[in-house]
mmCIF file of C-alpha atoms in Angstrom:
data_model
loop_
_atom_site.group_PDB
_atom_site.id
_atom_site.type_symbol
_atom_site.label_atom_id
_atom_site.label_comp_id
_atom_site.label_asym_id
_atom_site.label_seq_id
_atom_site.Cartn_x
_atom_site.Cartn_y
_atom_site.Cartn_z
ATOM 1 C CA MET O 1 66.758 108.474 -97.590
ATOM 2 C CA SER O 2 65.016 107.031 -100.622
ATOM 3 C CA LYS O 3 68.323 107.061 -102.488
ATOM 4 C CA ILE O 4 69.938 105.053 -99.725
ATOM 5 C CA LEU O 5 67.024 102.636 -99.683
ATOM 6 C CA VAL O 6 67.277 102.158 -103.462
ATOM 7 C CA LEU O 7 71.024 101.625 -103.156
ATOM 8 C CA ILE O 8 70.541 99.021 -100.414
ATOM 9 C CA LEU O 9 67.883 97.227 -102.474
ATOM 10 C CA PHE O 10 70.160 97.317 -105.502
ATOM 11 C CA ILE O 11 73.013 95.767 -103.467
ATOM 12 C CA LEU O 12 70.714 93.126 -101.993
ATOM 13 C CA VAL O 13 69.369 92.128 -105.384
ATOM 14 C CA GLY O 14 72.864 92.108 -106.850
ATOM 15 C CA CYS O 15 74.262 89.975 -104.036
ATOM 16 C CA SER O 16 71.396 87.528 -104.062
ATOM 17 C CA THR O 17 71.784 86.830 -107.769
ATOM 18 C CA VAL O 18 75.528 86.299 -107.734
ATOM 19 C CA LYS O 19 76.194 82.716 -108.628
ATOM 20 C CA LYS O 20 78.436 80.972 -106.232
ATOM 21 C CA GLU O 21 81.310 79.334 -107.970
ATOM 22 C CA GLU O 22 81.667 75.735 -107.101
ATOM 23 C CA VAL O 23 84.860 75.112 -105.323
ATOM 24 C CA LYS O 24 86.400 72.059 -106.859
ATOM 25 C CA ALA O 25 88.706 70.017 -104.755
ATOM 26 C CA PRO O 26 92.120 69.716 -106.320
ATOM 27 C CA PRO O 27 92.613 66.359 -108.004
ATOM 28 C CA LYS O 28 94.110 63.768 -105.759
ATOM 29 C CA PRO O 29 97.667 63.061 -106.791
ATOM 30 C CA VAL O 30 98.026 59.657 -108.318
ATOM 31 C CA ALA O 31 101.018 57.718 -107.141
ATOM 32 C CA PRO O 32 103.078 56.498 -110.064
ATOM 33 C CA LYS O 33 102.684 52.802 -110.688
ATOM 34 C CA GLU O 34 105.572 50.787 -109.381
ATOM 35 C CA PHE O 35 107.364 48.370 -111.657
ATOM 36 C CA SER O 36 110.018 45.824 -110.871
ATOM 37 C CA ARG O 37 113.646 46.540 -111.478
ATOM 38 C CA GLY O 38 113.725 43.802 -114.103
ATOM 39 C CA GLU O 39 110.728 45.211 -115.999
ATOM 40 C CA LEU O 40 112.283 48.656 -116.172
ATOM 41 C CA ILE O 41 115.728 47.409 -117.161
ATOM 42 C CA LEU O 42 114.392 45.090 -119.860
ATOM 43 C CA GLY O 43 111.947 47.697 -121.139
ATOM 44 C CA THR O 44 114.741 50.243 -121.398
ATOM 45 C CA GLU O 45 117.021 47.767 -123.175
ATOM 46 C CA LEU O 46 114.262 46.887 -125.649
ATOM 47 C CA LEU O 47 113.438 50.517 -126.398
ATOM 48 C CA THR O 48 117.129 51.345 -126.773
ATOM 49 C CA LYS O 49 117.605 48.522 -129.276
ATOM 50 C CA ILE O 50 114.631 49.751 -131.303
ATOM 51 C CA PHE O 51 115.870 53.354 -131.064
ATOM 52 C CA ASP O 52 119.367 52.312 -132.196
ATOM 53 C CA GLU O 53 117.774 50.228 -134.956
ATOM 54 C CA GLU O 54 119.436 47.068 -133.645
ATOM 55 C CA MET O 55 116.013 45.452 -133.438
ATOM 56 C CA ALA O 56 112.933 45.513 -135.617
ATOM 57 C CA PRO O 57 110.141 47.778 -134.389
ATOM 58 C CA LEU O 58 107.156 46.342 -132.529
ATOM 59 C CA SER O 59 103.499 46.989 -133.240
ATOM 60 C CA CYS O 60 103.340 49.345 -130.246
ATOM 61 C CA VAL O 61 106.737 50.932 -130.979
ATOM 62 C CA PRO O 62 106.611 51.302 -134.758
ATOM 63 C CA ASP O 63 109.550 53.625 -135.268
ATOM 64 C CA HIS O 64 112.579 55.472 -133.966
ATOM 65 C CA ASP O 65 110.538 58.495 -132.821
ATOM 66 C CA GLU O 66 108.137 56.433 -130.729
ATOM 67 C CA ALA O 67 111.061 54.581 -129.134
ATOM 68 C CA SER O 68 112.700 57.932 -128.344
ATOM 69 C CA LEU O 69 109.543 59.273 -126.733
ATOM 70 C CA LEU O 70 109.041 56.138 -124.634
ATOM 71 C CA LEU O 71 112.705 56.209 -123.579
ATOM 72 C CA ARG O 72 112.291 59.781 -122.321
ATOM 73 C CA THR O 73 109.168 58.679 -120.479
ATOM 74 C CA ILE O 74 110.811 55.684 -118.797
ATOM 75 C CA ARG O 75 114.012 57.573 -117.906
ATOM 76 C CA PRO O 76 112.903 58.976 -114.497
ATOM 77 C CA ARG O 77 111.959 55.498 -113.269
ATOM 78 C CA MET O 78 115.143 54.014 -114.672
ATOM 79 C CA GLU O 79 117.236 56.651 -112.891
ATOM 80 C CA VAL O 80 115.701 55.554 -109.578
ATOM 81 C CA VAL O 81 116.564 51.916 -110.349
ATOM 82 C CA GLN O 82 120.112 52.871 -111.265
ATOM 83 C CA ASP O 83 120.546 54.978 -108.123
ATOM 84 C CA ASP O 84 119.255 52.122 -105.955
ATOM 85 C CA MET O 85 121.541 49.607 -107.590
ATOM 86 C CA GLU O 86 124.545 51.921 -107.378
ATOM 87 C CA ALA O 87 123.885 52.297 -103.646
ATOM 88 C CA MET O 88 123.977 48.506 -103.347
ATOM 89 C CA LEU O 89 127.487 48.395 -104.809
ATOM 90 C CA ASP O 90 128.992 49.639 -101.548
ATOM 91 C CA ASP O 91 127.946 46.509 -99.670
ATOM 92 C CA PRO O 92 129.679 43.229 -100.631
ATOM 93 C CA LYS O 93 126.638 41.220 -99.453
ATOM 94 C CA GLU O 94 124.367 43.255 -101.712
ATOM 95 C CA VAL O 95 126.752 42.786 -104.661
ATOM 96 C CA ASP O 96 126.758 39.044 -104.017
ATOM 97 C CA GLN O 97 122.952 39.076 -103.941
ATOM 98 C CA LEU O 98 122.823 40.986 -107.247
ATOM 99 C CA VAL O 99 125.109 38.411 -108.870
ATOM 100 C CA LYS O 100 123.206 35.433 -107.472
ATOM 101 C CA THR O 101 119.715 36.667 -108.373
ATOM 102 C CA CYS O 102 120.192 38.556 -111.635
ATOM 103 C CA ASP O 103 119.042 35.588 -113.702
ATOM 104 C CA GLN O 104 115.664 35.589 -111.927
ATOM 105 C CA ASN O 105 114.729 38.938 -113.466
ATOM 106 C CA CYS O 106 116.890 38.900 -116.613
ATOM 107 C CA THR O 107 119.203 41.674 -115.439
ATOM 108 C CA CYS O 108 122.596 39.921 -115.545
ATOM 109 C CA GLY O 109 123.841 41.946 -118.510
ATOM 110 C CA TYR O 110 122.841 45.193 -116.824
ATOM 111 C CA VAL O 111 124.360 44.111 -113.497
ATOM 112 C CA ASP O 112 127.633 43.209 -115.206
ATOM 113 C CA GLU O 113 127.729 46.533 -117.026
ATOM 114 C CA LEU O 114 127.019 48.418 -113.790
ATOM 115 C CA LEU O 115 129.726 46.524 -111.893
ATOM 116 C CA ARG O 116 132.270 47.245 -114.626
ATOM 117 C CA GLU O 117 131.269 50.890 -114.870
ATOM 118 C CA HIS O 118 131.794 51.362 -111.135
ATOM 119 C CA GLN O 119 134.903 49.192 -111.121
ATOM 120 C CA VAL O 120 133.553 46.791 -108.529
ATOM 121 C CA THR O 121 135.941 43.895 -108.053
ATOM 122 C CA LEU O 122 134.256 40.527 -107.956
ATOM 123 C CA SER O 123 135.714 37.375 -106.505
ATOM 124 C CA LYS O 124 136.643 34.666 -109.000
ATOM 125 C CA ASN O 125 133.578 32.708 -107.936
ATOM 126 C CA GLN O 126 131.262 35.714 -108.388
ATOM 127 C CA ARG O 127 132.756 36.459 -111.813
ATOM 128 C CA LYS O 128 132.319 32.812 -112.837
ATOM 129 C CA ILE O 129 128.677 32.820 -111.667
ATOM 130 C CA LEU O 130 127.892 36.091 -113.431
ATOM 131 C CA ASN O 131 129.590 35.062 -116.673
ATOM 132 C CA GLY O 132 127.698 31.767 -116.614
ATOM 133 C CA LYS O 133 124.401 33.593 -116.231
ATOM 134 C CA LYS O 134 124.937 36.152 -118.959
ATOM 135 C CA THR O 135 125.477 33.842 -121.882
ATOM 136 C CA ASP O 136 124.240 34.920 -125.304
ATOM 137 C CA LYS O 137 121.552 32.252 -125.122
ATOM 138 C CA GLU O 138 120.253 33.599 -121.807
ATOM 139 C CA LEU O 139 120.407 37.238 -122.917
ATOM 140 C CA ASN O 140 118.542 36.359 -126.134
ATOM 141 C CA ARG O 141 115.918 34.439 -124.136
ATOM 142 C CA CYS O 142 115.330 37.466 -121.929
ATOM 143 C CA MET O 143 115.135 39.861 -124.864
ATOM 144 C CA SER O 144 112.791 37.521 -126.703
ATOM 145 C CA PHE O 145 110.544 37.386 -123.648
ATOM 146 C CA VAL O 146 110.333 41.165 -123.302
ATOM 147 C CA GLN O 147 109.877 41.557 -127.057
ATOM 148 C CA THR O 148 106.807 39.289 -127.058
ATOM 149 C CA THR O 149 105.243 40.707 -123.879
ATOM 150 C CA PHE O 150 106.096 44.417 -123.966
ATOM 151 C CA CYS O 151 103.108 45.692 -125.970
ATOM 152 C CA ASP O 152 100.633 44.035 -123.593
ATOM 153 C CA SER O 153 102.491 44.935 -120.409
ATOM 154 C CA ASP O 154 101.342 47.365 -117.732
ATOM 155 C CA LEU O 155 104.675 49.130 -118.161
ATOM 156 C CA TYR O 156 103.974 49.926 -121.823
ATOM 157 C CA LYS O 157 100.388 50.981 -121.078
ATOM 158 C CA THR O 158 101.582 53.339 -118.349
ATOM 159 C CA LEU O 159 104.375 54.791 -120.476
ATOM 160 C CA ASP O 160 101.970 55.249 -123.382
ATOM 161 C CA GLN O 161 99.640 57.286 -121.151
ATOM 162 C CA GLU O 162 102.461 59.325 -119.645
ATOM 163 C CA LYS O 163 104.286 60.061 -122.890
ATOM 164 C CA ALA O 164 101.927 62.953 -123.670
ATOM 165 C CA ASP O 165 103.697 64.963 -120.976
ATOM 166 C CA PHE O 166 106.995 64.471 -122.776
ATOM 167 C CA SER O 167 105.682 64.996 -126.297
ATOM 168 C CA PHE O 168 104.459 68.488 -125.381
ATOM 169 C CA ASP O 169 107.941 69.326 -124.097
ATOM 170 C CA GLU O 170 109.291 68.775 -127.611
ATOM 171 C CA GLU O 171 106.843 71.216 -129.169
ATOM 172 C CA ALA O 172 107.547 74.038 -126.711
ATOM 173 C CA PRO O 173 109.554 76.912 -128.254
#
């Protein structure tokens, strides 16, 4: 009986001194920040030009490797933009809207490339409008704008934070 009593006391003491582990709530998932179609397209074009060495590096994108890393980081968002825009190509009203509004977000060059890639036939009027909007002067103005604002943009800041996920992928065996 005394052995049982000692055993029970031993169990009670042992159980009363066990530290309860704090149960931490799993971190709340953070929704990815949304960026406009124009921001993503222009950001991708800028990073591609730096990567291809067609443009001088920026203070926040000092070299080819940084441009490559940021391009891999922006790619998932850009794929969503491309999928959305490709879905629009099936509707003539949507195509007309793309042509008419591409100058508002500096995406006329991208829109033209997408239309050609998917062999979308434009009316003569649509082609004239699009060609008028994607002049070298306009494309240079857009690229100049993104070049001067990219390093301070929310898009760059977000990509810079997220790029760690992609840089570890490179180092994996």
